[in-house]
Amino acid sequence: MKLAGRTALVTGAAGGIGAAVARLFVAEGAQVICADVSRDAVFALAGELGESAGAALLDVGERTDWDRVAEAIERRHGRLDVLVNNAGISGLGDIDHIDTEFWERFQRINADSIFHSVQAMAPLLRASGHATIVNVGSLLALRPSAALPAYSAAKASLRAQTKAYALHFAEKGEYVRVNAVHPGSTLTPMMEANLGASEGERAANYARRVAVHPLGAATGRIVLPEDVAKAVLFLSCEDSAFITGIDLPVDGGASIAG
Ligand code: NAD
């Protein structure tokens, strides 16, 4: 088991990718704290995962929430070995159709959250002596979209923060590795909500998304939450012991397609 004896915190654990990560981590021997802003869903998930999991109510954009969760982990575990910053929001809106409130919400939840997370959890990660952080970015951090500038910019911030914090810990002689995964279109509630209303519209949009991913031609599919979870596991365990500051696209080649 790749995470035996490790304590992990996964944000957005009640969603598609987060739940896949939490399930895989438990199967690999970790004690997983499932955190989400959606109370019922996250407690249900923790209940399903049994004694290897706990639940925490956490709005990743709220610093006071981070400080409260850090105190609880300090009391219960004394350290944190694995941190997965996965929670995020998505939504369409080009520069002609968004307002300041929309812009600021995306920066708060998808970008500022990384700053709060790393700063609040740093003492617990240092106490581990052998810690990892994985930030869940997006293909749009690498290839921004005109239709989602607020989301693209926030994920680009996540990407830059990943590298800045990776260097920070390493240059201080502290073993806290920080990496990012960048999923393409992934079959989760977030993505399905954006497919459209009618059956025909949804099928056409799904086919368009398959076509964006070069491996879609061979497989007929887009990214699955389990594809992302396996990449997160790789960057969270000893298999990646000398890797820090990288971008790992999980996108069937979409980030390099013309
Ligand atoms: P999802 O909507 O299925 O799950 C997101 C989870 O985050 C939900 O459980 C939600 O309650 C939680 N959440 C939302 N705001 C929160 C907040 N402020 N604090 C704490 N939790 C909050 O989405 P998903 O597709 O599983 O997305 C997970 C991550 O993957 C996100 O960061 C997203 O940007 C990224 N991503 C998703 C896709 C995709 O196509 N699904 C593609 C690229 C990147």
mmCIF file with all atom_site columns, N, CA and C and ligand atoms in Angstrom, residues 11-19 35-38 41 58-62 85-90 108-110 136-140 151 155 158 181-192 209 222 225 228, ligand 1:
data_model
loop_
_atom_site.group_PDB
_atom_site.id
_atom_site.type_symbol
_atom_site.label_atom_id
_atom_site.label_alt_id
_atom_site.label_comp_id
_atom_site.label_asym_id
_atom_site.label_entity_id
_atom_site.label_seq_id
_atom_site.pdbx_PDB_ins_code
_atom_site.Cartn_x
_atom_site.Cartn_y
_atom_site.Cartn_z
_atom_site.occupancy
_atom_site.B_iso_or_equiv
_atom_site.pdbx_formal_charge
_atom_site.auth_seq_id
_atom_site.auth_comp_id
_atom_site.auth_asym_id
_atom_site.auth_atom_id
_atom_site.pdbx_PDB_model_num
ATOM   1   N N   . THR A 1 11  ? -9.529  18.345 -0.105  1.00 0.00 ? 11  THR A N   1
ATOM   2   C CA  . THR A 1 11  ? -10.617 19.331 -0.164  1.00 0.00 ? 11  THR A CA  1
ATOM   3   C C   . THR A 1 11  ? -11.506 19.053 -1.371  1.00 0.00 ? 11  THR A C   1
ATOM   4   N N   . GLY A 1 12  ? -12.741 19.529 -1.297  1.00 0.00 ? 12  GLY A N   1
ATOM   5   C CA  . GLY A 1 12  ? -13.705 19.234 -2.360  1.00 0.00 ? 12  GLY A CA  1
ATOM   6   C C   . GLY A 1 12  ? -13.956 17.739 -2.463  1.00 0.00 ? 12  GLY A C   1
ATOM   7   N N   . ALA A 1 13  ? -13.855 17.052 -1.319  1.00 0.00 ? 13  ALA A N   1
ATOM   8   C CA  . ALA A 1 13  ? -13.899 15.575 -1.315  1.00 0.00 ? 13  ALA A CA  1
ATOM   9   C C   . ALA A 1 13  ? -15.271 15.035 -1.693  1.00 0.00 ? 13  ALA A C   1
ATOM   10  N N   . ALA A 1 14  ? -16.304 15.870 -1.572  1.00 0.00 ? 14  ALA A N   1
ATOM   11  C CA  . ALA A 1 14  ? -17.643 15.370 -1.902  1.00 0.00 ? 14  ALA A CA  1
ATOM   12  C C   . ALA A 1 14  ? -17.906 15.373 -3.403  1.00 0.00 ? 14  ALA A C   1
ATOM   13  N N   . GLY A 1 15  ? -17.017 15.987 -4.184  1.00 0.00 ? 15  GLY A N   1
ATOM   14  C CA  . GLY A 1 15  ? -17.242 16.081 -5.632  1.00 0.00 ? 15  GLY A CA  1
ATOM   15  C C   . GLY A 1 15  ? -16.660 14.908 -6.387  1.00 0.00 ? 15  GLY A C   1
ATOM   16  N N   . GLY A 1 16  ? -16.706 14.986 -7.714  1.00 0.00 ? 16  GLY A N   1
ATOM   17  C CA  . GLY A 1 16  ? -16.306 13.869 -8.559  1.00 0.00 ? 16  GLY A CA  1
ATOM   18  C C   . GLY A 1 16  ? -14.852 13.470 -8.369  1.00 0.00 ? 16  GLY A C   1
ATOM   19  N N   . ILE A 1 17  ? -13.921 14.401 -8.588  1.00 0.00 ? 17  ILE A N   1
ATOM   20  C CA  . ILE A 1 17  ? -12.495 14.070 -8.486  1.00 0.00 ? 17  ILE A CA  1
ATOM   21  C C   . ILE A 1 17  ? -12.099 13.849 -7.024  1.00 0.00 ? 17  ILE A C   1
ATOM   22  N N   . GLY A 1 18  ? -12.589 14.712 -6.133  1.00 0.00 ? 18  GLY A N   1
ATOM   23  C CA  . GLY A 1 18  ? -12.223 14.605 -4.715  1.00 0.00 ? 18  GLY A CA  1
ATOM   24  C C   . GLY A 1 18  ? -12.619 13.260 -4.124  1.00 0.00 ? 18  GLY A C   1
ATOM   25  N N   . ALA A 1 19  ? -13.824 12.798 -4.430  1.00 0.00 ? 19  ALA A N   1
ATOM   26  C CA  . ALA A 1 19  ? -14.282 11.510 -3.890  1.00 0.00 ? 19  ALA A CA  1
ATOM   27  C C   . ALA A 1 19  ? -13.435 10.367 -4.451  1.00 0.00 ? 19  ALA A C   1
ATOM   28  N N   . ALA A 1 35  ? -12.758 16.959 3.288   1.00 0.00 ? 35  ALA A N   1
ATOM   29  C CA  . ALA A 1 35  ? -13.226 18.311 3.590   1.00 0.00 ? 35  ALA A CA  1
ATOM   30  C C   . ALA A 1 35  ? -14.043 18.851 2.419   1.00 0.00 ? 35  ALA A C   1
ATOM   31  N N   . ASP A 1 36  ? -15.118 19.548 2.758   1.00 0.00 ? 36  ASP A N   1
ATOM   32  C CA  . ASP A 1 36  ? -15.951 20.131 1.702   1.00 0.00 ? 36  ASP A CA  1
ATOM   33  C C   . ASP A 1 36  ? -16.857 21.177 2.338   1.00 0.00 ? 36  ASP A C   1
ATOM   34  N N   . VAL A 1 37  ? -17.412 22.031 1.474   1.00 0.00 ? 37  VAL A N   1
ATOM   35  C CA  . VAL A 1 37  ? -18.366 23.025 1.931   1.00 0.00 ? 37  VAL A CA  1
ATOM   36  C C   . VAL A 1 37  ? -19.772 22.415 1.953   1.00 0.00 ? 37  VAL A C   1
ATOM   37  N N   . SER A 1 38  ? -19.928 21.282 1.300   1.00 0.00 ? 38  SER A N   1
ATOM   38  C CA  . SER A 1 38  ? -21.220 20.605 1.225   1.00 0.00 ? 38  SER A CA  1
ATOM   39  C C   . SER A 1 38  ? -21.328 19.586 2.367   1.00 0.00 ? 38  SER A C   1
ATOM   40  N N   . ALA A 1 41  ? -23.082 15.899 1.972   1.00 0.00 ? 41  ALA A N   1
ATOM   41  C CA  . ALA A 1 41  ? -22.363 15.026 1.043   1.00 0.00 ? 41  ALA A CA  1
ATOM   42  C C   . ALA A 1 41  ? -21.036 14.565 1.635   1.00 0.00 ? 41  ALA A C   1
ATOM   43  N N   . LEU A 1 58  ? -15.416 22.752 5.479   1.00 0.00 ? 58  LEU A N   1
ATOM   44  C CA  . LEU A 1 58  ? -14.366 23.732 5.151   1.00 0.00 ? 58  LEU A CA  1
ATOM   45  C C   . LEU A 1 58  ? -14.731 24.472 3.884   1.00 0.00 ? 58  LEU A C   1
ATOM   46  N N   . ASP A 1 59  ? -14.810 25.811 3.983   1.00 0.00 ? 59  ASP A N   1
ATOM   47  C CA  . ASP A 1 59  ? -14.906 26.645 2.780   1.00 0.00 ? 59  ASP A CA  1
ATOM   48  C C   . ASP A 1 59  ? -13.479 27.084 2.474   1.00 0.00 ? 59  ASP A C   1
ATOM   49  N N   . VAL A 1 60  ? -12.912 26.604 1.372   1.00 0.00 ? 60  VAL A N   1
ATOM   50  C CA  . VAL A 1 60  ? -11.483 26.818 1.114   1.00 0.00 ? 60  VAL A CA  1
ATOM   51  C C   . VAL A 1 60  ? -11.120 28.290 0.909   1.00 0.00 ? 60  VAL A C   1
ATOM   52  N N   . GLY A 1 61  ? -12.133 29.126 0.653   1.00 0.00 ? 61  GLY A N   1
ATOM   53  C CA  . GLY A 1 61  ? -11.859 30.546 0.479   1.00 0.00 ? 61  GLY A CA  1
ATOM   54  C C   . GLY A 1 61  ? -11.845 31.327 1.782   1.00 0.00 ? 61  GLY A C   1
ATOM   55  N N   . GLU A 1 62  ? -12.147 30.668 2.890   1.00 0.00 ? 62  GLU A N   1
ATOM   56  C CA  . GLU A 1 62  ? -12.261 31.343 4.191   1.00 0.00 ? 62  GLU A CA  1
ATOM   57  C C   . GLU A 1 62  ? -11.072 30.999 5.086   1.00 0.00 ? 62  GLU A C   1
ATOM   58  N N   . ASN A 1 85  ? -5.250  19.923 -2.571  1.00 0.00 ? 85  ASN A N   1
ATOM   59  C CA  . ASN A 1 85  ? -6.111  21.089 -2.774  1.00 0.00 ? 85  ASN A CA  1
ATOM   60  C C   . ASN A 1 85  ? -6.886  20.896 -4.070  1.00 0.00 ? 85  ASN A C   1
ATOM   61  N N   . ASN A 1 86  ? -8.077  20.305 -3.914  1.00 0.00 ? 86  ASN A N   1
ATOM   62  C CA  . ASN A 1 86  ? -8.878  19.913 -5.081  1.00 0.00 ? 86  ASN A CA  1
ATOM   63  C C   . ASN A 1 86  ? -10.142 20.754 -5.248  1.00 0.00 ? 86  ASN A C   1
ATOM   64  N N   . ALA A 1 87  ? -10.666 21.326 -4.169  1.00 0.00 ? 87  ALA A N   1
ATOM   65  C CA  . ALA A 1 87  ? -11.939 22.050 -4.267  1.00 0.00 ? 87  ALA A CA  1
ATOM   66  C C   . ALA A 1 87  ? -11.849 23.165 -5.298  1.00 0.00 ? 87  ALA A C   1
ATOM   67  N N   . GLY A 1 88  ? -12.928 23.349 -6.038  1.00 0.00 ? 88  GLY A N   1
ATOM   68  C CA  . GLY A 1 88  ? -12.943 24.436 -7.007  1.00 0.00 ? 88  GLY A CA  1
ATOM   69  C C   . GLY A 1 88  ? -14.325 24.620 -7.577  1.00 0.00 ? 88  GLY A C   1
ATOM   70  N N   . ILE A 1 89  ? -14.501 25.762 -8.236  1.00 0.00 ? 89  ILE A N   1
ATOM   71  C CA  . ILE A 1 89  ? -15.767 26.044 -8.912  1.00 0.00 ? 89  ILE A CA  1
ATOM   72  C C   . ILE A 1 89  ? -15.467 26.343 -10.371 1.00 0.00 ? 89  ILE A C   1
ATOM   73  N N   . SER A 1 90  ? -16.481 26.148 -11.210 1.00 0.00 ? 90  SER A N   1
ATOM   74  C CA  . SER A 1 90  ? -16.324 26.409 -12.637 1.00 0.00 ? 90  SER A CA  1
ATOM   75  C C   . SER A 1 90  ? -17.545 27.174 -13.132 1.00 0.00 ? 90  SER A C   1
ATOM   76  N N   . ARG A 1 108 ? -11.072 33.925 -5.288  1.00 0.00 ? 108 ARG A N   1
ATOM   77  C CA  . ARG A 1 108 ? -11.130 33.546 -3.866  1.00 0.00 ? 108 ARG A CA  1
ATOM   78  C C   . ARG A 1 108 ? -11.127 32.028 -3.697  1.00 0.00 ? 108 ARG A C   1
ATOM   79  N N   . ILE A 1 109 ? -11.984 31.351 -4.456  1.00 0.00 ? 109 ILE A N   1
ATOM   80  C CA  . ILE A 1 109 ? -12.149 29.902 -4.234  1.00 0.00 ? 109 ILE A CA  1
ATOM   81  C C   . ILE A 1 109 ? -11.090 29.079 -4.969  1.00 0.00 ? 109 ILE A C   1
ATOM   82  N N   . ASN A 1 110 ? -10.705 29.493 -6.169  1.00 0.00 ? 110 ASN A N   1
ATOM   83  C CA  . ASN A 1 110 ? -9.782  28.650 -6.960  1.00 0.00 ? 110 ASN A CA  1
ATOM   84  C C   . ASN A 1 110 ? -8.314  29.048 -6.825  1.00 0.00 ? 110 ASN A C   1
ATOM   85  N N   . VAL A 1 136 ? -4.923  20.712 -7.555  1.00 0.00 ? 136 VAL A N   1
ATOM   86  C CA  . VAL A 1 136 ? -5.657  20.303 -8.762  1.00 0.00 ? 136 VAL A CA  1
ATOM   87  C C   . VAL A 1 136 ? -5.964  21.553 -9.584  1.00 0.00 ? 136 VAL A C   1
ATOM   88  N N   . GLY A 1 137 ? -5.216  21.709 -10.661 1.00 0.00 ? 137 GLY A N   1
ATOM   89  C CA  . GLY A 1 137 ? -5.385  22.864 -11.545 1.00 0.00 ? 137 GLY A CA  1
ATOM   90  C C   . GLY A 1 137 ? -6.357  22.544 -12.644 1.00 0.00 ? 137 GLY A C   1
ATOM   91  N N   . SER A 1 138 ? -5.936  22.789 -13.877 1.00 0.00 ? 138 SER A N   1
ATOM   92  C CA  . SER A 1 138 ? -6.808  22.540 -15.034 1.00 0.00 ? 138 SER A CA  1
ATOM   93  C C   . SER A 1 138 ? -5.992  22.674 -16.305 1.00 0.00 ? 138 SER A C   1
ATOM   94  N N   . LEU A 1 139 ? -6.451  21.994 -17.332 1.00 0.00 ? 139 LEU A N   1
ATOM   95  C CA  . LEU A 1 139 ? -5.922  22.217 -18.682 1.00 0.00 ? 139 LEU A CA  1
ATOM   96  C C   . LEU A 1 139 ? -5.919  23.717 -19.018 1.00 0.00 ? 139 LEU A C   1
ATOM   97  N N   . LEU A 1 140 ? -6.914  24.448 -18.460 1.00 0.00 ? 140 LEU A N   1
ATOM   98  C CA  . LEU A 1 140 ? -7.019  25.874 -18.786 1.00 0.00 ? 140 LEU A CA  1
ATOM   99  C C   . LEU A 1 140 ? -5.955  26.718 -18.089 1.00 0.00 ? 140 LEU A C   1
ATOM   100 N N   . TYR A 1 151 ? -11.794 31.698 -14.518 1.00 0.00 ? 151 TYR A N   1
ATOM   101 C CA  . TYR A 1 151 ? -11.347 30.342 -14.156 1.00 0.00 ? 151 TYR A CA  1
ATOM   102 C C   . TYR A 1 151 ? -9.913  30.120 -14.633 1.00 0.00 ? 151 TYR A C   1
ATOM   103 N N   . LYS A 1 155 ? -6.674  29.400 -12.182 1.00 0.00 ? 155 LYS A N   1
ATOM   104 C CA  . LYS A 1 155 ? -5.894  28.159 -12.266 1.00 0.00 ? 155 LYS A CA  1
ATOM   105 C C   . LYS A 1 155 ? -4.434  28.443 -12.647 1.00 0.00 ? 155 LYS A C   1
ATOM   106 N N   . LEU A 1 158 ? -2.866  29.244 -9.427  1.00 0.00 ? 158 LEU A N   1
ATOM   107 C CA  . LEU A 1 158 ? -2.587  27.976 -8.703  1.00 0.00 ? 158 LEU A CA  1
ATOM   108 C C   . LEU A 1 158 ? -1.286  27.366 -9.214  1.00 0.00 ? 158 LEU A C   1
ATOM   109 N N   . VAL A 1 181 ? -1.581  18.757 -10.720 1.00 0.00 ? 181 VAL A N   1
ATOM   110 C CA  . VAL A 1 181 ? -2.136  17.974 -11.826 1.00 0.00 ? 181 VAL A CA  1
ATOM   111 C C   . VAL A 1 181 ? -3.112  18.890 -12.568 1.00 0.00 ? 181 VAL A C   1
ATOM   112 N N   . HIS A 1 182 ? -3.199  18.685 -13.878 1.00 0.00 ? 182 HIS A N   1
ATOM   113 C CA  . HIS A 1 182 ? -4.071  19.544 -14.687 1.00 0.00 ? 182 HIS A CA  1
ATOM   114 C C   . HIS A 1 182 ? -5.010  18.682 -15.523 1.00 0.00 ? 182 HIS A C   1
ATOM   115 N N   . PRO A 1 183 ? -6.226  18.431 -15.005 1.00 0.00 ? 183 PRO A N   1
ATOM   116 C CA  . PRO A 1 183 ? -7.162  17.595 -15.752 1.00 0.00 ? 183 PRO A CA  1
ATOM   117 C C   . PRO A 1 183 ? -7.732  18.320 -16.976 1.00 0.00 ? 183 PRO A C   1
ATOM   118 N N   . GLY A 1 184 ? -7.973  17.523 -18.022 1.00 0.00 ? 184 GLY A N   1
ATOM   119 C CA  . GLY A 1 184 ? -8.816  18.003 -19.112 1.00 0.00 ? 184 GLY A CA  1
ATOM   120 C C   . GLY A 1 184 ? -10.268 17.838 -18.693 1.00 0.00 ? 184 GLY A C   1
ATOM   121 N N   . SER A 1 185 ? -11.189 17.836 -19.648 1.00 0.00 ? 185 SER A N   1
ATOM   122 C CA  . SER A 1 185 ? -12.616 17.684 -19.313 1.00 0.00 ? 185 SER A CA  1
ATOM   123 C C   . SER A 1 185 ? -12.831 16.344 -18.631 1.00 0.00 ? 185 SER A C   1
ATOM   124 N N   . THR A 1 186 ? -13.315 16.398 -17.405 1.00 0.00 ? 186 THR A N   1
ATOM   125 C CA  . THR A 1 186 ? -13.431 15.196 -16.575 1.00 0.00 ? 186 THR A CA  1
ATOM   126 C C   . THR A 1 186 ? -14.898 14.944 -16.265 1.00 0.00 ? 186 THR A C   1
ATOM   127 N N   . LEU A 1 187 ? -15.296 13.684 -16.364 1.00 0.00 ? 187 LEU A N   1
ATOM   128 C CA  . LEU A 1 187 ? -16.704 13.322 -16.203 1.00 0.00 ? 187 LEU A CA  1
ATOM   129 C C   . LEU A 1 187 ? -17.114 13.399 -14.734 1.00 0.00 ? 187 LEU A C   1
ATOM   130 N N   . THR A 1 188 ? -17.493 14.592 -14.284 1.00 0.00 ? 188 THR A N   1
ATOM   131 C CA  . THR A 1 188 ? -17.917 14.821 -12.900 1.00 0.00 ? 188 THR A CA  1
ATOM   132 C C   . THR A 1 188 ? -19.169 15.698 -12.921 1.00 0.00 ? 188 THR A C   1
ATOM   133 N N   . PRO A 1 189 ? -19.818 15.874 -11.764 1.00 0.00 ? 189 PRO A N   1
ATOM   134 C CA  . PRO A 1 189 ? -20.982 16.767 -11.720 1.00 0.00 ? 189 PRO A CA  1
ATOM   135 C C   . PRO A 1 189 ? -20.662 18.166 -12.255 1.00 0.00 ? 189 PRO A C   1
ATOM   136 N N   . MET A 1 190 ? -19.427 18.671 -11.980 1.00 0.00 ? 190 MET A N   1
ATOM   137 C CA  . MET A 1 190 ? -19.051 20.009 -12.467 1.00 0.00 ? 190 MET A CA  1
ATOM   138 C C   . MET A 1 190 ? -19.131 20.069 -13.983 1.00 0.00 ? 190 MET A C   1
ATOM   139 N N   . MET A 1 191 ? -18.585 19.057 -14.652 1.00 0.00 ? 191 MET A N   1
ATOM   140 C CA  . MET A 1 191 ? -18.576 19.062 -16.103 1.00 0.00 ? 191 MET A CA  1
ATOM   141 C C   . MET A 1 191 ? -19.960 18.803 -16.674 1.00 0.00 ? 191 MET A C   1
ATOM   142 N N   . GLU A 1 192 ? -20.666 17.870 -16.066 1.00 0.00 ? 192 GLU A N   1
ATOM   143 C CA  . GLU A 1 192 ? -21.996 17.523 -16.586 1.00 0.00 ? 192 GLU A CA  1
ATOM   144 C C   . GLU A 1 192 ? -22.953 18.705 -16.500 1.00 0.00 ? 192 GLU A C   1
ATOM   145 N N   . ARG A 1 209 ? -16.173 17.528 -26.660 1.00 0.00 ? 209 ARG A N   1
ATOM   146 C CA  . ARG A 1 209 ? -15.132 17.404 -25.625 1.00 0.00 ? 209 ARG A CA  1
ATOM   147 C C   . ARG A 1 209 ? -14.240 16.189 -25.868 1.00 0.00 ? 209 ARG A C   1
ATOM   148 N N   . ILE A 1 222 ? -13.693 10.999 -22.427 1.00 0.00 ? 222 ILE A N   1
ATOM   149 C CA  . ILE A 1 222 ? -12.904 12.101 -21.876 1.00 0.00 ? 222 ILE A CA  1
ATOM   150 C C   . ILE A 1 222 ? -12.182 11.572 -20.623 1.00 0.00 ? 222 ILE A C   1
ATOM   151 N N   . PRO A 1 225 ? -12.659 10.642 -13.347 1.00 0.00 ? 225 PRO A N   1
ATOM   152 C CA  . PRO A 1 225 ? -12.115 11.049 -12.042 1.00 0.00 ? 225 PRO A CA  1
ATOM   153 C C   . PRO A 1 225 ? -11.001 10.111 -11.564 1.00 0.00 ? 225 PRO A C   1
ATOM   154 N N   . VAL A 1 228 ? -7.542  11.026 -12.804 1.00 0.00 ? 228 VAL A N   1
ATOM   155 C CA  . VAL A 1 228 ? -6.936  12.130 -12.044 1.00 0.00 ? 228 VAL A CA  1
ATOM   156 C C   . VAL A 1 228 ? -6.465  11.623 -10.683 1.00 0.00 ? 228 VAL A C   1
HETATM 157 P P1  . NAD B 2 .   ? -17.282 18.855 -8.563  1.00 0.00 ? 1   NAD B P1  1
HETATM 158 O O1  . NAD B 2 .   ? -18.191 20.007 -8.745  1.00 0.00 ? 1   NAD B O1  1
HETATM 159 O O2  . NAD B 2 .   ? -17.751 17.469 -8.836  1.00 0.00 ? 1   NAD B O2  1
HETATM 160 O O3  . NAD B 2 .   ? -16.665 18.882 -7.090  1.00 0.00 ? 1   NAD B O3  1
HETATM 161 C C1  . NAD B 2 .   ? -16.168 20.060 -6.519  1.00 0.00 ? 1   NAD B C1  1
HETATM 162 C C2  . NAD B 2 .   ? -16.328 19.926 -5.016  1.00 0.00 ? 1   NAD B C2  1
HETATM 163 O O4  . NAD B 2 .   ? -15.765 21.096 -4.430  1.00 0.00 ? 1   NAD B O4  1
HETATM 164 C C3  . NAD B 2 .   ? -17.791 19.839 -4.584  1.00 0.00 ? 1   NAD B C3  1
HETATM 165 O O5  . NAD B 2 .   ? -17.973 18.784 -3.672  1.00 0.00 ? 1   NAD B O5  1
HETATM 166 C C4  . NAD B 2 .   ? -18.041 21.190 -3.938  1.00 0.00 ? 1   NAD B C4  1
HETATM 167 O O6  . NAD B 2 .   ? -18.998 21.129 -2.881  1.00 0.00 ? 1   NAD B O6  1
HETATM 168 C C5  . NAD B 2 .   ? -16.667 21.543 -3.438  1.00 0.00 ? 1   NAD B C5  1
HETATM 169 N N1  . NAD B 2 .   ? -16.487 22.973 -3.250  1.00 0.00 ? 1   NAD B N1  1
HETATM 170 C C6  . NAD B 2 .   ? -16.911 23.982 -4.047  1.00 0.00 ? 1   NAD B C6  1
HETATM 171 N N2  . NAD B 2 .   ? -16.595 25.156 -3.509  1.00 0.00 ? 1   NAD B N2  1
HETATM 172 C C7  . NAD B 2 .   ? -15.961 24.883 -2.337  1.00 0.00 ? 1   NAD B C7  1
HETATM 173 C C8  . NAD B 2 .   ? -15.414 25.688 -1.323  1.00 0.00 ? 1   NAD B C8  1
HETATM 174 N N3  . NAD B 2 .   ? -15.456 27.029 -1.386  1.00 0.00 ? 1   NAD B N3  1
HETATM 175 N N4  . NAD B 2 .   ? -14.831 25.071 -0.273  1.00 0.00 ? 1   NAD B N4  1
HETATM 176 C C9  . NAD B 2 .   ? -14.799 23.721 -0.187  1.00 0.00 ? 1   NAD B C9  1
HETATM 177 N N5  . NAD B 2 .   ? -15.325 22.918 -1.102  1.00 0.00 ? 1   NAD B N5  1
HETATM 178 C C10 . NAD B 2 .   ? -15.901 23.494 -2.175  1.00 0.00 ? 1   NAD B C10 1
HETATM 179 O O7  . NAD B 2 .   ? -15.994 19.207 -9.446  1.00 0.00 ? 1   NAD B O7  1
HETATM 180 P P2  . NAD B 2 .   ? -14.794 18.310 -9.959  1.00 0.00 ? 1   NAD B P2  1
HETATM 181 O O8  . NAD B 2 .   ? -14.958 18.205 -11.419 1.00 0.00 ? 1   NAD B O8  1
HETATM 182 O O9  . NAD B 2 .   ? -14.610 17.095 -9.133  1.00 0.00 ? 1   NAD B O9  1
HETATM 183 O O10 . NAD B 2 .   ? -13.605 19.358 -9.707  1.00 0.00 ? 1   NAD B O10 1
HETATM 184 C C11 . NAD B 2 .   ? -12.562 19.163 -8.776  1.00 0.00 ? 1   NAD B C11 1
HETATM 185 C C12 . NAD B 2 .   ? -11.399 20.040 -9.179  1.00 0.00 ? 1   NAD B C12 1
HETATM 186 O O11 . NAD B 2 .   ? -10.954 19.660 -10.494 1.00 0.00 ? 1   NAD B O11 1
HETATM 187 C C13 . NAD B 2 .   ? -11.729 21.533 -9.266  1.00 0.00 ? 1   NAD B C13 1
HETATM 188 O O12 . NAD B 2 .   ? -10.663 22.284 -8.737  1.00 0.00 ? 1   NAD B O12 1
HETATM 189 C C14 . NAD B 2 .   ? -11.867 21.775 -10.738 1.00 0.00 ? 1   NAD B C14 1
HETATM 190 O O13 . NAD B 2 .   ? -11.579 23.116 -11.108 1.00 0.00 ? 1   NAD B O13 1
HETATM 191 C C15 . NAD B 2 .   ? -10.841 20.803 -11.290 1.00 0.00 ? 1   NAD B C15 1
HETATM 192 N N6  . NAD B 2 .   ? -11.062 20.457 -12.697 1.00 0.00 ? 1   NAD B N6  1
HETATM 193 C C16 . NAD B 2 .   ? -12.233 19.836 -13.083 1.00 0.00 ? 1   NAD B C16 1
HETATM 194 C C17 . NAD B 2 .   ? -12.412 19.550 -14.433 1.00 0.00 ? 1   NAD B C17 1
HETATM 195 C C18 . NAD B 2 .   ? -13.667 18.886 -14.954 1.00 0.00 ? 1   NAD B C18 1
HETATM 196 O O14 . NAD B 2 .   ? -13.850 18.850 -16.191 1.00 0.00 ? 1   NAD B O14 1
HETATM 197 N N7  . NAD B 2 .   ? -14.511 18.318 -14.109 1.00 0.00 ? 1   NAD B N7  1
HETATM 198 C C19 . NAD B 2 .   ? -11.408 19.874 -15.365 1.00 0.00 ? 1   NAD B C19 1
HETATM 199 C C20 . NAD B 2 .   ? -10.250 20.486 -14.924 1.00 0.00 ? 1   NAD B C20 1
HETATM 200 C C21 . NAD B 2 .   ? -10.086 20.770 -13.579 1.00 0.00 ? 1   NAD B C21 1
#
